[in-house]
Coordinates of C-alpha atoms and ligand atoms in Angstrom, one line a residue:
M1 CA 28.1 11.2 13.5
K2 CA 27.0 9.8 16.8
R3 CA 30.5 10.6 18.3
Y4 CA 30.2 14.3 17.3
A5 CA 26.6 14.4 18.5
R6 CA 27.7 13.1 21.9
I7 CA 30.4 15.7 22.2
A8 CA 28.0 18.4 21.1
L9 CA 25.5 17.0 23.7
L10 CA 28.0 17.6 26.5
I11 CA 28.5 21.2 25.3
M12 CA 24.8 21.7 25.0
L13 CA 24.1 20.4 28.4
A14 CA 26.7 22.8 29.8
A15 CA 25.1 25.6 27.8
G16 CA 21.6 24.6 29.1
L17 CA 22.8 24.6 32.7
W18 CA 24.4 28.0 32.1
L19 CA 21.2 29.4 30.7
A20 CA 19.1 28.0 33.5
L21 CA 21.4 29.2 36.2
K22 CA 22.4 32.5 34.6
P23 CA 20.6 34.7 37.1
T24 CA 23.3 33.8 39.6
L25 CA 25.7 35.6 37.2
G26 CA 24.1 38.8 38.5
S27 CA 25.3 38.1 42.0
P28 CA 27.9 40.5 43.5
R29 CA 30.5 37.8 43.2
I30 CA 30.8 38.6 39.4
P31 CA 31.1 42.3 39.5
F32 CA 31.6 43.0 35.8
L33 CA 27.9 42.1 35.1
P34 CA 25.1 44.3 36.3
F35 CA 23.1 43.3 39.3
R36 CA 19.8 41.4 38.2
W37 CA 21.1 41.3 34.7
S38 CA 18.4 38.8 33.6
E39 CA 15.7 41.3 34.1
Y40 CA 16.8 43.2 31.1
F41 CA 16.5 40.2 28.9
D42 CA 13.1 38.7 30.0
L43 CA 11.8 38.4 26.5
M44 CA 15.0 37.2 25.1
D45 CA 15.0 34.5 27.8
F46 CA 12.2 32.7 26.1
W47 CA 14.0 32.5 22.7
L48 CA 17.2 31.6 24.2
N49 CA 15.6 28.8 26.1
L50 CA 13.7 27.7 23.0
G51 CA 16.9 27.7 20.9
A52 CA 19.0 26.0 23.6
F53 CA 16.5 23.3 24.1
G54 CA 16.0 22.9 20.4
I55 CA 19.7 22.3 19.9
L56 CA 19.6 20.0 23.0
G57 CA 16.7 18.0 21.5
T58 CA 18.5 17.6 18.1
T59 CA 21.7 16.6 19.8
V60 CA 20.0 14.1 22.1
W61 CA 18.2 12.5 19.1
L62 CA 21.4 12.3 17.0
A63 CA 23.3 10.8 19.9
F64 CA 20.8 8.3 21.1
G65 CA 17.8 8.2 18.7
A66 CA 17.0 5.4 16.2
L67 CA 14.1 5.4 13.8
E68 CA 12.9 2.0 15.2
K69 CA 10.0 2.9 17.6
A70 CA 10.8 6.6 16.8
F71 CA 7.7 8.0 18.4
S72 CA 8.0 6.3 21.8
R73 CA 11.7 7.4 21.9
M74 CA 10.6 10.9 21.0
W75 CA 8.1 11.1 24.0
L76 CA 10.7 9.6 26.3
M77 CA 13.4 12.1 25.3
T78 CA 10.9 15.0 25.5
G79 CA 9.8 13.9 28.9
F80 CA 13.3 13.5 30.2
I81 CA 14.5 16.9 28.9
T82 CA 11.4 18.6 30.2
L83 CA 11.9 17.0 33.6
L84 CA 15.5 18.3 33.6
N85 CA 14.2 21.8 32.6
I86 CA 11.6 21.8 35.5
L87 CA 14.3 20.7 37.9
L88 CA 16.5 23.6 36.8
E89 CA 13.6 26.0 37.1
L90 CA 13.0 24.7 40.7
M91 CA 16.7 25.2 41.5
Q92 CA 16.4 28.8 40.2
S93 CA 13.3 29.5 42.3
S94 CA 15.4 28.7 45.4
I95 CA 17.6 31.6 44.5
P96 CA 16.5 34.7 46.5
G97 CA 14.5 37.1 44.4
R98 CA 13.9 34.6 41.6
A99 CA 10.6 32.9 41.0
M100 CA 9.9 29.8 38.8
D101 CA 9.3 31.0 35.2
K102 CA 6.6 28.9 33.4
A103 CA 7.4 30.6 30.1
D104 CA 10.9 29.0 30.3
V105 CA 9.4 25.6 30.8
W106 CA 7.2 26.0 27.7
A107 CA 10.1 27.3 25.7
G108 CA 12.1 24.3 26.7
L109 CA 9.2 21.9 25.8
F110 CA 8.6 23.5 22.3
G111 CA 12.3 23.8 21.7
C112 CA 13.1 20.2 22.5
V113 CA 10.2 18.7 20.4
G114 CA 11.3 20.8 17.5
G115 CA 14.9 19.9 18.0
I116 CA 14.1 16.2 18.1
V117 CA 12.1 16.4 14.9
V118 CA 15.1 18.2 13.2
G119 CA 17.3 15.4 14.6
M120 CA 15.1 12.8 12.9
V121 CA 15.1 14.6 9.6
L122 CA 18.9 14.9 9.7
Q123 CA 19.2 11.2 10.4
L124 CA 16.8 10.3 7.5
L125 CA 18.8 12.5 5.1
S126 CA 22.1 10.9 6.2
I127 CA 21.0 7.3 5.4
R128 CA 20.8 7.5 1.6
K129 CA 23.2 4.7 0.7
K130 CA 23.8 2.9 -2.6
T131 CA 23.3 -0.9 -2.7
G132 CA 25.7 -1.9 -5.5
H133 CA 24.1 -5.1 -6.8
K134 CA 24.0 -6.1 -10.4
E135 CA 20.2 -6.6 -10.7
P136 CA 18.1 -3.8 -9.3
Q137 CA 17.1 -4.7 -5.7
V138 CA 13.4 -4.2 -5.2
L139 CA 11.5 -3.7 -2.0
F140 CA 7.8 -4.6 -2.7
L141 CA 5.1 -3.2 -0.4
D142 CA 1.6 -4.5 -0.1
Q143 CA -1.0 -3.6 2.6
T144 CA -2.7 -6.9 3.0
G145 CA -2.0 -10.5 4.1
R146 CA -5.0 -11.8 2.1
L147 CA -4.8 -13.1 -1.5
G148 CA -6.6 -10.7 -3.8
G149 CA -5.9 -10.3 -7.5
A150 CA -3.3 -7.6 -6.9
E151 CA -1.5 -9.9 -4.5
L152 CA -1.6 -12.9 -6.9
M153 CA 0.1 -10.7 -9.5
L154 CA 2.7 -9.6 -7.1
L155 CA 3.3 -13.2 -6.0
D156 CA 4.3 -14.1 -9.6
I157 CA 6.4 -10.9 -10.1
A158 CA 8.4 -11.3 -6.8
A159 CA 8.8 -15.1 -7.3
A160 CA 10.5 -14.5 -10.6
R161 CA 13.1 -12.2 -9.0
A162 CA 13.2 -13.7 -5.5
A163 CA 17.0 -13.4 -5.2
D164 CA 16.8 -9.6 -5.7
S165 CA 13.6 -8.8 -3.9
E166 CA 12.0 -8.5 -0.5
V167 CA 8.4 -7.9 0.4
I168 CA 7.0 -6.0 3.3
L169 CA 3.3 -6.6 4.2
F170 CA 1.3 -4.4 6.5
Q171 CA -0.7 -7.4 7.7
D172 CA 0.0 -11.0 8.3
G173 CA -1.9 -13.8 6.5
E174 CA -1.8 -16.5 3.8
F175 CA -0.1 -14.1 1.3
R176 CA 3.1 -14.1 3.5
T177 CA 3.0 -18.0 3.5
A178 CA 2.6 -18.0 -0.3
L179 CA 5.5 -15.6 -0.8
E180 CA 7.8 -17.6 1.6
N181 CA 6.8 -20.9 -0.2
V182 CA 8.2 -19.5 -3.4
G183 CA 11.4 -18.3 -1.7
V184 CA 10.7 -14.6 -1.4
K185 CA 12.0 -13.0 1.8
T186 CA 9.0 -11.4 3.4
S187 CA 8.4 -9.5 6.6
V188 CA 5.3 -8.1 8.2
L189 CA 5.3 -4.6 9.6
E190 CA 1.8 -4.2 11.1
L191 CA -0.1 -1.0 10.7
G192 CA -1.7 0.2 13.9
D193 CA -5.4 -0.7 14.5
E194 CA -6.6 2.8 13.6
A195 CA -4.7 2.9 10.3
S196 CA -5.5 -0.7 9.2
T197 CA -9.3 -0.1 9.4
V198 CA -9.1 2.9 7.0
D199 CA -10.6 1.7 3.8
K200 CA -11.0 3.1 0.3
Q201 CA -14.1 5.1 1.3
A202 CA -12.7 6.5 4.6
G203 CA -13.5 10.1 5.5
L204 CA -11.3 12.8 7.1
K205 CA -11.9 11.8 10.7
R206 CA -10.8 8.2 10.3
V207 CA -7.9 9.3 8.1
L208 CA -6.6 11.8 10.8
R209 CA -6.8 9.2 13.6
S210 CA -4.7 6.9 11.5
I211 CA -1.8 9.3 11.1
P212 CA 0.4 8.3 14.1
G213 CA 0.4 4.6 13.0
I214 CA 1.1 5.6 9.4
L215 CA 4.1 7.8 10.4
Q216 CA 5.5 5.1 12.6
L217 CA 5.4 2.5 9.7
M218 CA 6.7 5.1 7.2
L219 CA 9.9 5.6 9.3
R220 CA 10.5 1.9 9.5
I221 CA 10.1 1.6 5.7
V222 CA 12.6 4.5 5.2
Q223 CA 15.1 2.5 7.1
A224 CA 14.4 -0.7 5.1
A225 CA 14.3 1.1 1.7
R226 CA 17.9 2.3 1.9
S227 CA 19.1 -1.2 1.2
F228 CA 17.2 -1.4 -2.1
D229 CA 17.4 0.3 -5.5
V230 CA 13.7 0.6 -6.1
V231 CA 10.6 0.7 -3.9
Y232 CA 7.5 -0.9 -5.5
A233 CA 4.1 -0.1 -4.0
N234 CA 1.5 -2.6 -5.0
T235 CA -1.6 -1.2 -3.3
A236 CA -3.1 2.2 -2.4
K237 CA -2.0 2.2 1.2
A238 CA 1.4 0.9 0.2
L239 CA 1.7 4.0 -2.0
I240 CA 0.5 6.5 0.7
I241 CA 3.0 5.1 3.2
G242 CA 5.8 3.8 0.8
G243 CA 5.7 6.9 -1.5
P244 CA 7.0 9.5 1.1
A245 CA 9.2 6.8 2.6
A246 CA 10.9 6.2 -0.7
R247 CA 11.5 9.9 -1.2
L248 CA 12.9 10.3 2.3
A249 CA 15.2 7.3 1.7
G250 CA 16.2 8.8 -1.7
R251 CA 14.9 5.7 -3.7
P252 CA 12.8 5.8 -6.9
L253 CA 9.2 4.5 -6.6
I254 CA 7.1 2.3 -8.9
F255 CA 3.4 2.3 -8.2
H256 CA 1.5 -0.7 -9.6
L257 CA -2.0 0.7 -10.0
H258 CA -4.5 -2.1 -9.7
D259 CA -7.5 0.1 -9.0
I260 CA -9.7 2.5 -10.8
I261 CA -9.3 5.8 -8.9
A262 CA -12.9 7.2 -9.2
D263 CA -16.2 7.5 -7.3
G264 CA -17.6 4.2 -6.3
H265 CA -14.1 2.8 -5.6
F266 CA -12.6 5.6 -3.5
S267 CA -13.8 8.6 -1.5
L268 CA -12.9 12.0 -2.9
L269 CA -10.4 12.5 -0.2
N270 CA -8.7 9.2 -0.9
Q271 CA -8.7 9.9 -4.7
Q272 CA -6.9 13.2 -4.1
A273 CA -4.4 11.7 -1.6
L274 CA -3.5 8.9 -4.0
I275 CA -3.1 11.1 -7.1
H276 CA -1.0 13.7 -5.2
C277 CA 1.1 11.0 -3.7
A278 CA 1.7 9.2 -7.0
N279 CA 2.5 12.5 -8.9
F280 CA 4.9 13.6 -6.2
C281 CA 6.6 10.3 -5.2
A282 CA 6.4 7.9 -8.2
Q283 CA 8.9 7.7 -11.1
S284 CA 6.7 5.1 -12.9
V285 CA 3.0 4.0 -12.6
I286 CA 2.1 0.5 -14.0
A287 CA -1.6 0.5 -14.8
N288 CA -3.2 -2.9 -15.2
S289 CA -5.5 -1.7 -18.0
E290 CA -6.2 1.3 -20.3
A291 CA -9.3 2.0 -18.0
T292 CA -7.2 2.3 -14.8
K293 CA -4.7 4.5 -16.7
A294 CA -7.5 6.7 -18.1
A295 CA -9.1 7.1 -14.6
F296 CA -5.7 8.0 -13.1
I297 CA -5.2 10.7 -15.7
A298 CA -8.8 12.0 -15.4
C299 CA -8.3 12.4 -11.7
G300 CA -5.2 14.5 -12.2
G301 CA -2.5 11.9 -12.4
R302 CA 0.6 12.6 -14.6
A303 CA 0.1 10.8 -18.0
E304 CA 3.9 10.6 -18.6
L305 CA 4.4 8.3 -15.6
C306 CA 2.0 5.7 -16.9
V307 CA 2.6 2.5 -18.7
V308 CA -0.2 -0.1 -19.2
I309 CA 0.8 -3.7 -18.5
P310 CA -1.9 -6.3 -18.0
N311 CA -1.8 -9.2 -15.5
G312 CA 0.1 -12.3 -16.6
F313 CA -0.9 -15.9 -16.2
R314 CA 0.8 -19.3 -16.2
I315 CA -0.6 -21.2 -19.2
P316 CA -1.4 -24.6 -17.8
T317 CA -0.3 -27.5 -20.0
E318 CA -2.8 -29.8 -18.4
R319 CA -6.3 -29.3 -17.1
S320 CA -7.9 -31.1 -14.1
P321 CA -8.6 -34.9 -14.5
A322 CA -12.3 -35.7 -15.1
S323 CA -12.3 -37.8 -11.8
E324 CA -11.3 -34.6 -9.9
V325 CA -14.0 -32.5 -11.5
K326 CA -16.6 -35.2 -10.8
A327 CA -15.6 -35.4 -7.2
L328 CA -15.7 -31.7 -6.8
R329 CA -19.2 -31.4 -8.2
A330 CA -20.3 -34.2 -5.9
G331 CA -18.6 -32.6 -3.0
L332 CA -20.5 -29.3 -3.7
G333 CA -23.8 -31.2 -4.1
I334 CA -24.2 -30.3 -7.8
P335 CA -26.0 -33.0 -9.9
S336 CA -23.6 -34.4 -12.4
D337 CA -25.7 -33.3 -15.4
A338 CA -26.6 -29.8 -14.1
W339 CA -25.6 -26.8 -16.2
T340 CA -23.3 -24.9 -13.9
V341 CA -22.2 -21.2 -13.8
L342 CA -18.9 -20.3 -12.0
M343 CA -18.4 -16.9 -10.5
A344 CA -15.0 -16.6 -9.0
G345 CA -13.7 -13.7 -6.9
R346 CA -14.0 -12.1 -3.5
L347 CA -17.5 -11.5 -2.2
A348 CA -18.1 -7.7 -2.3
H349 CA -21.1 -5.7 -3.4
W350 CA -19.3 -4.1 -6.3
K351 CA -18.3 -7.5 -7.6
G352 CA -22.0 -8.1 -8.3
Q353 CA -22.6 -11.7 -7.0
H354 CA -26.2 -10.5 -6.2
V355 CA -26.7 -9.7 -9.9
L356 CA -26.0 -13.3 -10.9
L357 CA -28.3 -14.7 -8.2
E358 CA -31.0 -12.4 -9.5
A359 CA -30.4 -13.5 -13.1
L360 CA -30.5 -17.2 -12.1
K361 CA -34.1 -16.9 -10.8
V362 CA -35.2 -17.2 -14.5
L363 CA -32.9 -20.1 -15.3
P364 CA -34.6 -22.8 -13.2
A365 CA -32.3 -25.7 -14.1
A366 CA -29.0 -23.9 -13.7
H367 CA -26.7 -24.2 -10.7
A368 CA -24.0 -21.6 -9.6
V369 CA -20.8 -21.9 -7.6
L370 CA -19.6 -18.7 -5.8
L371 CA -15.9 -19.3 -5.4
G372 CA -14.3 -16.8 -3.0
D373 CA -14.8 -15.1 0.3
A374 CA -15.3 -11.7 1.8
L375 CA -11.6 -10.7 2.1
F376 CA -11.2 -7.1 3.2
T377 CA -13.9 -5.1 5.0
D378 CA -16.8 -5.5 7.4
E379 CA -19.0 -4.3 4.6
D380 CA -17.9 -7.2 2.5
R381 CA -18.6 -9.6 5.3
K382 CA -22.1 -8.2 5.7
Y383 CA -22.6 -8.5 2.0
A384 CA -21.6 -12.2 2.1
Q385 CA -24.3 -12.8 4.7
E386 CA -26.9 -11.0 2.5
L387 CA -25.9 -13.3 -0.4
H388 CA -26.6 -16.4 1.8
T389 CA -30.0 -14.9 2.6
Q390 CA -30.7 -14.2 -1.1
A391 CA -29.6 -17.7 -2.0
D392 CA -32.2 -19.2 0.4
A393 CA -35.1 -17.6 -1.6
P394 CA -37.4 -20.4 -2.9
E395 CA -36.6 -19.7 -6.6
L396 CA -32.9 -20.4 -5.9
A397 CA -32.9 -22.8 -3.0
G398 CA -30.4 -25.7 -3.4
R399 CA -28.9 -24.2 -6.6
I400 CA -26.3 -21.8 -5.2
H401 CA -23.1 -23.3 -3.8
F402 CA -20.7 -21.2 -1.7
A403 CA -17.3 -22.8 -2.1
G404 CA -15.4 -20.2 0.1
F405 CA -11.8 -19.1 -0.7
Q406 CA -9.7 -21.8 -2.3
K407 CA -6.0 -21.6 -3.1
E408 CA -6.2 -24.1 -6.0
T409 CA -8.9 -22.9 -8.3
M410 CA -8.3 -24.7 -11.6
A411 CA -10.8 -27.6 -11.0
Y412 CA -13.5 -25.1 -10.2
F413 CA -13.1 -23.5 -13.6
D414 CA -12.9 -26.9 -15.3
M415 CA -16.2 -28.0 -13.8
A416 CA -18.1 -25.0 -15.0
D417 CA -20.2 -24.7 -18.2
V418 CA -19.8 -20.9 -18.2
V419 CA -17.8 -18.3 -16.2
V420 CA -19.5 -15.1 -15.2
H421 CA -18.1 -11.7 -14.2
A422 CA -20.7 -9.2 -13.0
S423 CA -19.0 -6.2 -11.4
V424 CA -21.4 -3.3 -11.0
Y425 CA -18.6 -0.7 -11.1
P426 CA -15.9 -0.7 -13.8
E427 CA -13.5 -3.6 -13.1
P428 CA -9.9 -2.4 -13.1
F429 CA -8.7 -5.6 -14.8
G430 CA -10.5 -8.8 -13.9
R431 CA -8.2 -11.8 -13.5
V432 CA -11.1 -14.2 -13.3
I433 CA -12.2 -13.3 -16.8
V434 CA -8.8 -14.3 -18.3
E435 CA -8.7 -17.4 -16.1
G436 CA -12.1 -18.5 -17.5
M437 CA -10.9 -17.9 -21.0
L438 CA -7.7 -19.9 -20.4
A439 CA -9.8 -22.7 -19.0
G440 CA -11.6 -22.8 -22.4
K441 CA -14.9 -21.7 -21.0
P442 CA -17.4 -19.2 -22.5
V443 CA -17.2 -16.0 -20.5
I444 CA -19.8 -13.4 -19.8
A445 CA -18.5 -10.1 -18.4
S446 CA -19.7 -6.6 -17.4
R447 CA -19.2 -4.0 -20.2
A448 CA -16.9 -1.6 -18.4
G449 CA -13.3 -1.0 -17.3
G450 CA -10.6 -3.6 -17.9
A451 CA -13.3 -6.3 -18.5
A452 CA -14.4 -4.6 -21.7
E453 CA -10.8 -4.6 -22.9
I454 CA -10.2 -8.3 -22.3
V455 CA -13.5 -9.5 -23.9
Q456 CA -14.4 -8.8 -27.5
H457 CA -18.2 -9.0 -27.6
E458 CA -19.5 -12.0 -29.6
E459 CA -15.9 -13.0 -30.5
T460 CA -14.1 -14.0 -27.3
G461 CA -17.1 -13.7 -24.9
L462 CA -20.3 -11.8 -24.2
L463 CA -20.5 -8.4 -22.6
V464 CA -23.6 -7.2 -20.7
D465 CA -24.5 -3.9 -19.0
P466 CA -23.1 -3.7 -15.5
G467 CA -25.8 -4.4 -12.9
S468 CA -28.4 -5.6 -15.4
A469 CA -29.7 -9.0 -14.2
S470 CA -32.0 -9.3 -17.2
E471 CA -29.2 -8.9 -19.8
L472 CA -27.1 -11.4 -17.8
A473 CA -30.0 -13.8 -17.8
D474 CA -30.5 -13.4 -21.6
A475 CA -26.8 -14.0 -22.2
L476 CA -26.8 -17.1 -20.0
K477 CA -29.9 -18.5 -21.8
R478 CA -28.2 -17.9 -25.1
L479 CA -25.1 -19.9 -24.2
Q480 CA -27.2 -22.6 -22.5
G481 CA -29.3 -23.0 -25.6
D482 CA -26.6 -22.7 -28.3
S483 CA -23.6 -25.0 -27.3
R484 CA -21.9 -24.6 -30.7
F485 CA -21.8 -20.8 -30.3
A486 CA -20.6 -21.3 -26.7
M487 CA -17.8 -23.6 -27.9
E488 CA -16.7 -21.3 -30.7
L489 CA -16.5 -18.3 -28.3
S490 CA -14.4 -20.3 -25.8
R491 CA -12.1 -21.6 -28.5
Q492 CA -11.3 -18.1 -29.7
A493 CA -11.1 -16.8 -26.1
Q494 CA -8.6 -19.4 -25.1
Q495 CA -6.3 -18.7 -28.0
T496 CA -6.5 -14.9 -27.5
A497 CA -5.8 -15.3 -23.7
Q498 CA -2.8 -17.5 -24.4
D499 CA -1.4 -15.0 -26.9
I500 CA -1.9 -11.8 -24.8
Y501 CA -1.6 -12.8 -21.1
A502 CA 1.3 -15.2 -20.9
L503 CA 3.1 -14.6 -17.6
S504 CA 6.7 -14.6 -19.1
A505 CA 6.0 -11.7 -21.4
V506 CA 4.3 -9.7 -18.7
Q507 CA 7.1 -10.4 -16.3
E508 CA 9.6 -9.1 -18.9
K509 CA 7.7 -5.9 -19.4
I510 CA 7.6 -5.3 -15.6
E511 CA 11.3 -6.1 -15.3
S512 CA 12.0 -3.5 -18.0
V513 CA 10.1 -0.8 -16.0
I514 CA 12.1 -1.8 -12.9
R515 CA 15.4 -1.5 -14.8
Q516 CA 14.5 1.8 -16.4
T517 CA 13.2 3.3 -13.1
A518 CA 16.4 2.2 -11.3
S519 CA 18.7 3.3 -14.1
R520 CA 17.1 6.7 -14.4
V521 CA 18.2 7.4 -10.9
F522 CA 21.6 5.7 -11.3
R523 CA 22.1 7.9 -14.4
K524 CA 21.3 11.0 -12.5
E525 CA 23.7 10.0 -9.7
S526 CA 26.6 9.1 -12.1
E527 CA 26.0 12.4 -14.0
T528 CA 26.3 14.3 -10.8
A529 CA 29.5 12.3 -9.9
E530 CA 30.9 13.0 -13.3
T531 CA 30.2 16.7 -13.1
Q532 CA 31.9 16.8 -9.7
T533 CA 35.0 15.0 -11.1
I534 CA 35.2 17.4 -14.0
Q535 CA 34.8 20.4 -11.7
Q536 CA 37.5 19.0 -9.4
A537 CA 39.8 18.3 -12.4
A538 CA 39.3 21.9 -13.6
Ligands
UDP1 N1 -9.3 -16.5 -6.4 C1 -8.7 -17.5 -5.7 N2 -9.4 -18.2 -4.8 C2 -10.7 -18.0 -4.7 C3 -11.3 -17.0 -5.4 C4 -10.6 -16.3 -6.3 O1 -7.5 -17.8 -5.8 O2 -11.3 -18.7 -3.9 C5 -8.4 -15.7 -7.3 C6 -9.0 -15.7 -8.7 O3 -8.6 -16.9 -9.4 C7 -8.3 -14.5 -9.3 C8 -8.2 -13.6 -8.1 O4 -8.5 -14.4 -6.9 O5 -7.0 -14.8 -9.7 C9 -9.2 -12.4 -8.1 O6 -8.7 -11.5 -9.0 P1 -9.6 -10.5 -9.8 O7 -8.7 -9.6 -10.5 O8 -10.6 -11.2 -10.6 O9 -10.4 -9.6 -8.7 P2 -9.9 -8.9 -7.3 O10 -10.4 -9.7 -6.2 O11 -8.4 -8.8 -7.3 O12 -10.5 -7.5 -7.4
GLC2 C1 -7.3 -5.5 -8.3 C2 -8.5 -5.2 -9.2 C3 -8.7 -6.3 -10.2 C4 -7.5 -6.7 -10.9 C5 -6.4 -7.1 -9.8 C6 -5.1 -7.4 -10.5 O1 -7.6 -6.3 -7.2 O2 -9.7 -5.1 -8.4 O3 -9.7 -5.9 -11.2 O4 -7.7 -7.8 -11.8 O5 -6.2 -6.0 -9.0 O6 -4.5 -6.3 -11.2

């Protein structure tokens, strides 16, 4: 393609020169053309210039353009062609009776930008290749380098199919290290500063400013995606960028929906962007709970795309040794006999750590460990500071222990007497709830979203109204005062969690979605090929 583009470029350059210098054609040395011939075509001049420079831009792009750093290349090419255009105009102005024509310069500029964009699109369309591996090759995309619940789920999925997968992260961090440690090929394609600060609540202005960074990354993903059978977007930004990229590369897209798309979690603009992008770009949507699926559909998402698959967990065969648990308590400064509540998860207002602290004011002997850190936004970091201030209140002083983010969490669950989940908005799924159940601890969770699907009230845990510190305090007192009930709840919870959330079963379900999504497209391609063969034979 490049060879033809280069030949065409030579022809186009010659045509451009001819157009620019054509007034000389009216000179008496070419008698069969009328004198000052160009004057009759002044309007046409603009369109001819536009068209010529459009073709020139396309050809230049196809001959020398690459999607890597596409935008800087585009400005460079535009600048160069415009400079050439101006030089030609200056040359013309030295011809007697001929002034420099600004309209021609504009026409050249518009034409060449349009042409270069056409060149890019042609290049994108020409790179739809097949990969030809036995297992579907999957390109996973995730926006963060931190280890949130969605990333921990992806870590397990990608680890199980490391030979046939690659991960692209839009930010570096401990997630990359964790993926590489389990043998998953991982690369980081950073989003520009503007785009990486756009969060779930961002308004129009911030979204618009982020567009150049997003387009740049999108083009790089188009290039990467053509070596894979399926693109798998694991987060909201991964969908917004990976969705159109997968379409341009001609690859099917799976969107793993870990979020509840509704007010409180996303601004209206972001809700609409996500739904339209999923509807238009995704062949499958894996929702992590019935609640996330329902919110997706309520917001306008296509129901037929959705399948519900919960998170999966390794069922530990052994728990932490007593000596480790004892040392951990001592290290945190918790008296060995103190009744202790664990709340695990990132520090963020909607996760409701403040609700637990409020509830603990009326349980004077109880201690609490907050395991986790503010992972994603400045707002979360501010909230973390507020929690420290709240914990310094005289009624709580010395009883709230901030453990920070820990990679190994099992001993924290093992040292707790009860595990609390207190999200004030519906929790999409809630890994920490299942982890508490698997640890054989009684769990209290907020009655909403995925949490209310995981916990059966009074059977496998207790449910309380989201945001209600008094209900939470009552539930805590009940478990503290009735250890037999607490034990019975945790026994049933552990059994249920082992039955429903085993990682191997969940991985198999996800693998089946990957195979179906890939084969749907293969089927379409082979059907087209068959039809072509039949038509040729006929
Ligand atoms: N987690 C962790 N280290 C910490 C705190 C939390 O590894 O210090 C893990 C926790 O065990 C759980 C995940 O982070 O697996 C949080 O997932 P969840 O679904 O509860 O909430 P998310 O933060 O994803 O909304
Ligand atoms: C998201 C959700 C959380 C869920 C996790 C894994 O981070 O906020 O509720 O458990 O993804 O699906």
